[in-house]
Each structure stands twice: as C-alpha cells, then as structure tokens.
mmCIF file with all atom_site columns, C-alpha atoms in Angstrom:
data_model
loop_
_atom_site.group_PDB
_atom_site.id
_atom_site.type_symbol
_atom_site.label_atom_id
_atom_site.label_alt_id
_atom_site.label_comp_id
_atom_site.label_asym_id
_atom_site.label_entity_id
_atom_site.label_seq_id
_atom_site.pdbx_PDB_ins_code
_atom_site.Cartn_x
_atom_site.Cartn_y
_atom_site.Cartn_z
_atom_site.occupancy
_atom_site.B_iso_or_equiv
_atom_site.pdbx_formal_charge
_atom_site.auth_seq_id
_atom_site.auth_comp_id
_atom_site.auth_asym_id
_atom_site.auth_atom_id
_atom_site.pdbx_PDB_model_num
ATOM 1   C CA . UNK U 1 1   ? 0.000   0.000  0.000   1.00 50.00 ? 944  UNK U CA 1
ATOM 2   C CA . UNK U 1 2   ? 1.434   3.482  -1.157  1.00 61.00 ? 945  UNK U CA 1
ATOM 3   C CA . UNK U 1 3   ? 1.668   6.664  1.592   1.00 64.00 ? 946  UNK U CA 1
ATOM 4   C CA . UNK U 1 4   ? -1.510  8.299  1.612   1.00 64.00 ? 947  UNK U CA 1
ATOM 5   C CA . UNK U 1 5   ? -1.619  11.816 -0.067  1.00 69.00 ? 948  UNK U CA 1
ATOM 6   C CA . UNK U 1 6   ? -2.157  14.537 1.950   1.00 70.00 ? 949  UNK U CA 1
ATOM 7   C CA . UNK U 1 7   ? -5.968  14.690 0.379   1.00 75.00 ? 950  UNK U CA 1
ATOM 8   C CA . UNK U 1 8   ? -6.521  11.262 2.134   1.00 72.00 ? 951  UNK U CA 1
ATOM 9   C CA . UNK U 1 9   ? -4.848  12.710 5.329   1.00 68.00 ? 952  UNK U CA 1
ATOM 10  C CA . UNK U 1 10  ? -7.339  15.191 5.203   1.00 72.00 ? 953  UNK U CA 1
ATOM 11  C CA . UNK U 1 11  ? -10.194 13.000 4.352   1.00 73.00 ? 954  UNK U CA 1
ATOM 12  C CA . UNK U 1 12  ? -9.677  10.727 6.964   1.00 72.00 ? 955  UNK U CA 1
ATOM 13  C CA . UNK U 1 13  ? -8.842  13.634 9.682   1.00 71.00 ? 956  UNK U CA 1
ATOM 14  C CA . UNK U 1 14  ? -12.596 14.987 8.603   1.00 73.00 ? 957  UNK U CA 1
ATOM 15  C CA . UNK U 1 15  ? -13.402 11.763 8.952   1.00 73.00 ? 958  UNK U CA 1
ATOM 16  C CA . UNK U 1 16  ? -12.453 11.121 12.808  1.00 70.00 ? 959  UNK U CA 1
ATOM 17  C CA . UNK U 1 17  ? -13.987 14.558 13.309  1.00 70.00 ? 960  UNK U CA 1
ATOM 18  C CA . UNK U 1 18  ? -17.344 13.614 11.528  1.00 69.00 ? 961  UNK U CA 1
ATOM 19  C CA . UNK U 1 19  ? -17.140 10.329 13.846  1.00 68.00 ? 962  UNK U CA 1
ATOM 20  C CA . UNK U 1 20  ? -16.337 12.554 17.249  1.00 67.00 ? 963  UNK U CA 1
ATOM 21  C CA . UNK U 1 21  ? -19.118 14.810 16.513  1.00 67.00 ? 964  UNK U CA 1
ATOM 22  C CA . UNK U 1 22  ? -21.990 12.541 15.985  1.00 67.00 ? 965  UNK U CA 1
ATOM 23  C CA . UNK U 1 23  ? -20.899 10.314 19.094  1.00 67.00 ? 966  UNK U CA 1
ATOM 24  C CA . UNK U 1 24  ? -20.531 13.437 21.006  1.00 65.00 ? 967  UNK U CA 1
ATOM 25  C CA . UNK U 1 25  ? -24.816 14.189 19.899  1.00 65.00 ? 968  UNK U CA 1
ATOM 26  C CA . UNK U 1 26  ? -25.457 10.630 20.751  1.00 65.00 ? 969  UNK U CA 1
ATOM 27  C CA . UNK U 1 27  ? -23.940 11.219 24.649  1.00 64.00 ? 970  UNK U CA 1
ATOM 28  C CA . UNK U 1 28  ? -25.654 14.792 24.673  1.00 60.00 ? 971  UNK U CA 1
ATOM 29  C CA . UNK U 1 29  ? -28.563 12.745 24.308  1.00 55.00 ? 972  UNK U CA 1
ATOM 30  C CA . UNK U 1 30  ? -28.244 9.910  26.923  1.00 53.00 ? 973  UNK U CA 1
ATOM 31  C CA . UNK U 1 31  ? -27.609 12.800 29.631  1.00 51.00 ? 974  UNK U CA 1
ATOM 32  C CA . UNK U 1 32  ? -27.090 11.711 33.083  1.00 47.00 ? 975  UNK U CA 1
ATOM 33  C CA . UNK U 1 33  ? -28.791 13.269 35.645  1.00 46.00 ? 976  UNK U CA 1
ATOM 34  C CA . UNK U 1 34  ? -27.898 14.157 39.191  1.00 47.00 ? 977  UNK U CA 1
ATOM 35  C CA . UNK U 1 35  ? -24.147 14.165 38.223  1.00 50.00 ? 978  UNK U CA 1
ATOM 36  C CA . UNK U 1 36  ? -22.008 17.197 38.128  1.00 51.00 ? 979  UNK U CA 1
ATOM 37  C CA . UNK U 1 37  ? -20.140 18.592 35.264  1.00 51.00 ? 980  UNK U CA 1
ATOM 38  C CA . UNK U 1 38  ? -16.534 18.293 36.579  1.00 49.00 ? 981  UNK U CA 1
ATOM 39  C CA . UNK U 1 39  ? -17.031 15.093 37.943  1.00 50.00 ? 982  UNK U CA 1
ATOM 40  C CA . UNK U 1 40  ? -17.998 13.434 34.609  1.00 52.00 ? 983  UNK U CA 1
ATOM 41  C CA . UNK U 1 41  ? -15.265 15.216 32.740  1.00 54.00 ? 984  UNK U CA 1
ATOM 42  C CA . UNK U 1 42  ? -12.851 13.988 35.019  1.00 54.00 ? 985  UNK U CA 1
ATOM 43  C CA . UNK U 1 43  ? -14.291 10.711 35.288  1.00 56.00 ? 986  UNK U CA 1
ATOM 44  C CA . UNK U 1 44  ? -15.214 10.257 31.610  1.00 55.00 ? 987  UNK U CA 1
ATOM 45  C CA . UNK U 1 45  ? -14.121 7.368  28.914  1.00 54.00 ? 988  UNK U CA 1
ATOM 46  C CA . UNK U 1 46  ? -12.910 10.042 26.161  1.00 53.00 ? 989  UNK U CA 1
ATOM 47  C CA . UNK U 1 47  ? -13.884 7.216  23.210  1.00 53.00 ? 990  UNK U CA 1
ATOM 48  C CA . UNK U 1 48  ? -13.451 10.148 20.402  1.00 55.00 ? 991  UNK U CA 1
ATOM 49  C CA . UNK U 1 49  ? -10.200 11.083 21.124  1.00 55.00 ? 992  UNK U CA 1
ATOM 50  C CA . UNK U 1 50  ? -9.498  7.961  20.976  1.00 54.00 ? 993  UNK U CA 1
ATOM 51  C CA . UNK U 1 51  ? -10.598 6.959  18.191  1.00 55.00 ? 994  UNK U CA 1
ATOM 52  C CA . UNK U 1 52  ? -9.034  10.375 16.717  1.00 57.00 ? 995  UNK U CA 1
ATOM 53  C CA . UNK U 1 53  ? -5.738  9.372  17.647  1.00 54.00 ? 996  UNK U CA 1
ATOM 54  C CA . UNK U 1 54  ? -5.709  5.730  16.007  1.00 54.00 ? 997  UNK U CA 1
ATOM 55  C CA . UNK U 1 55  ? -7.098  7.523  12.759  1.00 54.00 ? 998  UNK U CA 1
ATOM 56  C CA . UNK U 1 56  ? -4.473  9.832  13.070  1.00 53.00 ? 999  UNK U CA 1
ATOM 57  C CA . UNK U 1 57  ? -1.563  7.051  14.241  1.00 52.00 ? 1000 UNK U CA 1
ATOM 58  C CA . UNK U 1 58  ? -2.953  4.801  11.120  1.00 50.00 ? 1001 UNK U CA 1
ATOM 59  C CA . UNK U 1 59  ? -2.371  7.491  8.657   1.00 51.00 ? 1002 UNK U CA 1
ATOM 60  C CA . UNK U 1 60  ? 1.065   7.499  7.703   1.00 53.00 ? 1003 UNK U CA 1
ATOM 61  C CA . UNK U 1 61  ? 2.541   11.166 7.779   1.00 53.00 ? 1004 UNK U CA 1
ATOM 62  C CA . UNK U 1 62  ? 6.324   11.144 6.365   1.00 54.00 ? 1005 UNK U CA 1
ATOM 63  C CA . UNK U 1 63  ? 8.428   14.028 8.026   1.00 55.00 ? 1006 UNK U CA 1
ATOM 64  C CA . UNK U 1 64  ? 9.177   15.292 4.965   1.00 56.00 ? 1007 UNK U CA 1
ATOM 65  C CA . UNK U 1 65  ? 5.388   15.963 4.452   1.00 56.00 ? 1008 UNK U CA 1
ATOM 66  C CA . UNK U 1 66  ? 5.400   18.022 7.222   1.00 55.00 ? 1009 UNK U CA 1
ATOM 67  C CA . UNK U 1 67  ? 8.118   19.478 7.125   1.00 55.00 ? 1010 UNK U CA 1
ATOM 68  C CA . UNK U 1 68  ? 7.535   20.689 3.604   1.00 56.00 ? 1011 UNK U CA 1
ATOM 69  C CA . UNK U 1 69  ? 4.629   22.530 5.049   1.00 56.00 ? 1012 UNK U CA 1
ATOM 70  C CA . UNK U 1 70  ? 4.780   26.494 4.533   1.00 57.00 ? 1013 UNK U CA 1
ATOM 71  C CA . UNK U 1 71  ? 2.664   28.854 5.423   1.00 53.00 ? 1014 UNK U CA 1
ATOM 72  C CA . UNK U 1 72  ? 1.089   28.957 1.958   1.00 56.00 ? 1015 UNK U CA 1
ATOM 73  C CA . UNK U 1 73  ? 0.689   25.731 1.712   1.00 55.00 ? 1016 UNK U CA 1
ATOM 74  C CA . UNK U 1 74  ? -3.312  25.827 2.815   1.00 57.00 ? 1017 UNK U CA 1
ATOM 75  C CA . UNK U 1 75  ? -3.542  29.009 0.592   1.00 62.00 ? 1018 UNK U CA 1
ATOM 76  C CA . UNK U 1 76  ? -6.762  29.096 -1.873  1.00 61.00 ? 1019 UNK U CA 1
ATOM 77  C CA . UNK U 1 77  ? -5.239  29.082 -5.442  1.00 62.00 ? 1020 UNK U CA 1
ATOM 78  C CA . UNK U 1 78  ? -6.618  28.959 -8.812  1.00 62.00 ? 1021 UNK U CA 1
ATOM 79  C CA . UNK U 1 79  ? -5.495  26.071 -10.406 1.00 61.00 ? 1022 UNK U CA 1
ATOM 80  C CA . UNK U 1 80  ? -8.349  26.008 -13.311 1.00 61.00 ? 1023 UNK U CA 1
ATOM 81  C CA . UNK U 1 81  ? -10.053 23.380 -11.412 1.00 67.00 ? 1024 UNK U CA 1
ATOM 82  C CA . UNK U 1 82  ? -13.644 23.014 -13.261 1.00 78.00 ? 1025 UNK U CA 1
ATOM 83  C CA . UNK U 1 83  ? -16.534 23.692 -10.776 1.00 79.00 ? 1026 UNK U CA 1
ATOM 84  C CA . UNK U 1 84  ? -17.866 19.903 -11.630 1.00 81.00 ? 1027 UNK U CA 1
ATOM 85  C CA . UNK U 1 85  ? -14.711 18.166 -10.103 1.00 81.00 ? 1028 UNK U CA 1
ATOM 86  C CA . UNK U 1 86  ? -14.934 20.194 -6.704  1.00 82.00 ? 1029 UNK U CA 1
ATOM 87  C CA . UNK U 1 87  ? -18.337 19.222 -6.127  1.00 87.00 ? 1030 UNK U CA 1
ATOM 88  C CA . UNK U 1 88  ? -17.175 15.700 -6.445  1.00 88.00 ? 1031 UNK U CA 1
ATOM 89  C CA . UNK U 1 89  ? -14.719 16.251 -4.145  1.00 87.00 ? 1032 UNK U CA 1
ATOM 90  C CA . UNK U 1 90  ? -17.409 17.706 -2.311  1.00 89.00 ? 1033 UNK U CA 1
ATOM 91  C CA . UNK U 1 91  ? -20.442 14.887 -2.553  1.00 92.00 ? 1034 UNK U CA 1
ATOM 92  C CA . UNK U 1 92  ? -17.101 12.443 -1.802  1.00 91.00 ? 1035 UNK U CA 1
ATOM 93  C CA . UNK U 1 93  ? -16.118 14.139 1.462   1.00 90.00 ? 1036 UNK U CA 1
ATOM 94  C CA . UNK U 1 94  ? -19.751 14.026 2.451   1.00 91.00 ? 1037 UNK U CA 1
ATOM 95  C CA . UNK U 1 95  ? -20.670 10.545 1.716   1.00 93.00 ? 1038 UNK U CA 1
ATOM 96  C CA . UNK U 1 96  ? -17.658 9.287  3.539   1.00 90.00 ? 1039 UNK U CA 1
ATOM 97  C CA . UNK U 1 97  ? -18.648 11.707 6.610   1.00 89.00 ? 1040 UNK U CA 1
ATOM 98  C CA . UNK U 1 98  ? -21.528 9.833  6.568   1.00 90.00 ? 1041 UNK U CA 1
ATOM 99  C CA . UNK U 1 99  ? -20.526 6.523  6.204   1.00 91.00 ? 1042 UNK U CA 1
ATOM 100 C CA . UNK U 1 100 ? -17.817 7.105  8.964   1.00 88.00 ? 1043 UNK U CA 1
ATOM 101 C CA . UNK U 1 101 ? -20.292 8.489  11.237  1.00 89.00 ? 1044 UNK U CA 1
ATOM 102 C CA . UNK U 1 102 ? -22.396 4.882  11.087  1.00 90.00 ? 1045 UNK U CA 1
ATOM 103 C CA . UNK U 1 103 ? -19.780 3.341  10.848  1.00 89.00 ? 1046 UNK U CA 1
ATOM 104 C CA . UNK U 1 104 ? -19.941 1.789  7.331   1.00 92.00 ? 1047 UNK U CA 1
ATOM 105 C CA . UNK U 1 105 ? -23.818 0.367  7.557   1.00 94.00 ? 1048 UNK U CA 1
ATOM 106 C CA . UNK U 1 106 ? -24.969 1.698  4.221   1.00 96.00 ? 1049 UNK U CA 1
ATOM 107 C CA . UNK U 1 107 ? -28.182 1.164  4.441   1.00 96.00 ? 1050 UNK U CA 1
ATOM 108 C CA . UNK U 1 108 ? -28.503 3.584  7.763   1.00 94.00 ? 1051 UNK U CA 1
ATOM 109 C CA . UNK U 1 109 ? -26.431 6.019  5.770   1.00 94.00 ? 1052 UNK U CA 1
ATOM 110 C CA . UNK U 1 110 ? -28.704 5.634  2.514   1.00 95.00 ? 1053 UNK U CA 1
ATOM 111 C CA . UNK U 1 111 ? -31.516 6.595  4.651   1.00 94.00 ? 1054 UNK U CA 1
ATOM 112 C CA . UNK U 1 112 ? -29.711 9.303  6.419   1.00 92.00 ? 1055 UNK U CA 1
ATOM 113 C CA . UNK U 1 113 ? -28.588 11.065 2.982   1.00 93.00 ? 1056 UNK U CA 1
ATOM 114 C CA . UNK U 1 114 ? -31.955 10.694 1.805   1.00 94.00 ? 1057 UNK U CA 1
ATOM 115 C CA . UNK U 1 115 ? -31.494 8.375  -1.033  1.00 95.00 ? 1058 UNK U CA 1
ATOM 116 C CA . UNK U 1 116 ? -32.328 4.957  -2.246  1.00 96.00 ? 1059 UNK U CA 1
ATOM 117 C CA . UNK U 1 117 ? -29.344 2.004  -0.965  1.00 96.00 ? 1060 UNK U CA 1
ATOM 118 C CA . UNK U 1 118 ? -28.393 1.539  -4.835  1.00 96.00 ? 1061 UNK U CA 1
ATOM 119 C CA . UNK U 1 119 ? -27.816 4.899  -5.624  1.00 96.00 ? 1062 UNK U CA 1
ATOM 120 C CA . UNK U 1 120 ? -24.821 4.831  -2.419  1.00 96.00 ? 1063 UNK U CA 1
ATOM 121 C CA . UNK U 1 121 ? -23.944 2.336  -3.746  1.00 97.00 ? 1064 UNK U CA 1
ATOM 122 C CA . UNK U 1 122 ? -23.271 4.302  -7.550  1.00 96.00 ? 1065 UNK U CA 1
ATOM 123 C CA . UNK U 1 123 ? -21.996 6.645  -5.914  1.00 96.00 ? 1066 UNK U CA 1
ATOM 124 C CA . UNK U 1 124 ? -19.266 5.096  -3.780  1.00 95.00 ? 1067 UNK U CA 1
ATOM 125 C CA . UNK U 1 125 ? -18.040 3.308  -7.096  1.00 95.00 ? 1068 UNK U CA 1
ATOM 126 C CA . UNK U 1 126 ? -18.463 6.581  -9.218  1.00 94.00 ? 1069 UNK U CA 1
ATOM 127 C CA . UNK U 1 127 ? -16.844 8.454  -6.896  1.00 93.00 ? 1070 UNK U CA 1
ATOM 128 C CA . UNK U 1 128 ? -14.147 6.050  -5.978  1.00 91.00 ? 1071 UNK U CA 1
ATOM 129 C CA . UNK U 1 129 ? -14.679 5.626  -1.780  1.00 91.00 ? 1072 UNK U CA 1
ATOM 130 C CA . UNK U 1 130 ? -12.926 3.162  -0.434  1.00 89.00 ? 1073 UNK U CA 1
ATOM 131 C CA . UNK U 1 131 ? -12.658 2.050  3.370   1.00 85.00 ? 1074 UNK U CA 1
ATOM 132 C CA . UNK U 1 132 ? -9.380  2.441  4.945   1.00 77.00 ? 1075 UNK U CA 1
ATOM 133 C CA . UNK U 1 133 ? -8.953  0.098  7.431   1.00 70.00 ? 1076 UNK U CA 1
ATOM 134 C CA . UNK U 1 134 ? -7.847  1.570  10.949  1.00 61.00 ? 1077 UNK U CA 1
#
C-alpha cells in the first residue's frame, strides 16, 4: 500500500472529526442526571479522542510531508479546477462523513442522505470511496 496523499490525510482527519461529533450528539442525548459537570469530565471514557488518535496514528505522515509545510501551503489558489470536479470532491467528502459516522452500515447512511441504498452504492463506485482500514 502506497503513503496516503495529503488529500486522504485530510479525508480521513474529517473523517475522525465527523465520527467525534456525531458520538458526542449521541452522549448529549443519553444525559445523566444528578451528576455534576466536573465530575464526569474527570471521570469520563474520552472514546473520540481515541478513536481520533488511532485515525491519526494509522495514517502514515512522512516528516518530509510536514516538514515541507509552509505557510502557503493551505492558501486558496486557482489552479483552473472546473466547478464539476470540486463538487465531487465535495459529494465524496460528504458521503464518507456519513458513512464514517455509522460506521460503514450503508443502508442507515442511505436513509440518512436521503437516497435509495443503490444509488450509495453508484456513488461510492463513481466516486471512488474506499474504506481504509484503521
């Protein structure tokens, strides 16, 4: 397996983030009363960081990669990209949001995006997703 670009470094950073955020609504929901604040934080199982720092562990970043990282780096540029190949990079980042925050069951994340279980389907081979595994 080849060293991940720094677009799939970034896709699978959003990705942890995605996953932290959507656990974090799920806890937010399951509230436990008659506890305080500082006594949960202290006491807490921190699952999303975590799970954050295996994503982050897993993804091979060569020193040289960051290193190489300037200030202008991050920069918006206009590289003639056409408008129809950033919203693929777009719809991808979003499906895989999705499909990282329930954690790869496609049809909950069909049904979440508000399409039909086929068309995921077309679109993770159209759009080239692929699972990495942690």
């Amino acid at each position: 397996m080849s060293e991940p670009t720094q677009k799939e470094v970034f896709l699978a950073l959003t990705q942890s983030v995605q996953y932290g955020m959507v656990e974090a609504e799920k806890r937010e929901e399951l509230k436990i009363k008659n506890t305080s604040p500082k006594s949960d934080a202290a006491d807490a199982v921190w699952p999303d960081v975590d799970f954050a720092k295996l994503t982050v562990e897993k993804v091979c970043i060569s020193p040289d990669i960051i290193d190489n990282n300037k200030k202008g780096d991050f920069e918006m540029k206009d590289y003639g990209t056409k408008l129809k190949n950033e919203m693929k990079d777009h719809e991808k980042l979003y499906i895989l949001s999705w499909l990282t925050a329930h954690k790869w069951n496609k049809p909950k994340t069909a049904k979440a995006l508000g399409i039909g279980l086929s068309s995921l389907y077309r679109k993770i081979k159209e759009l080239g997703i692929v699972r990495y595994p942690l």
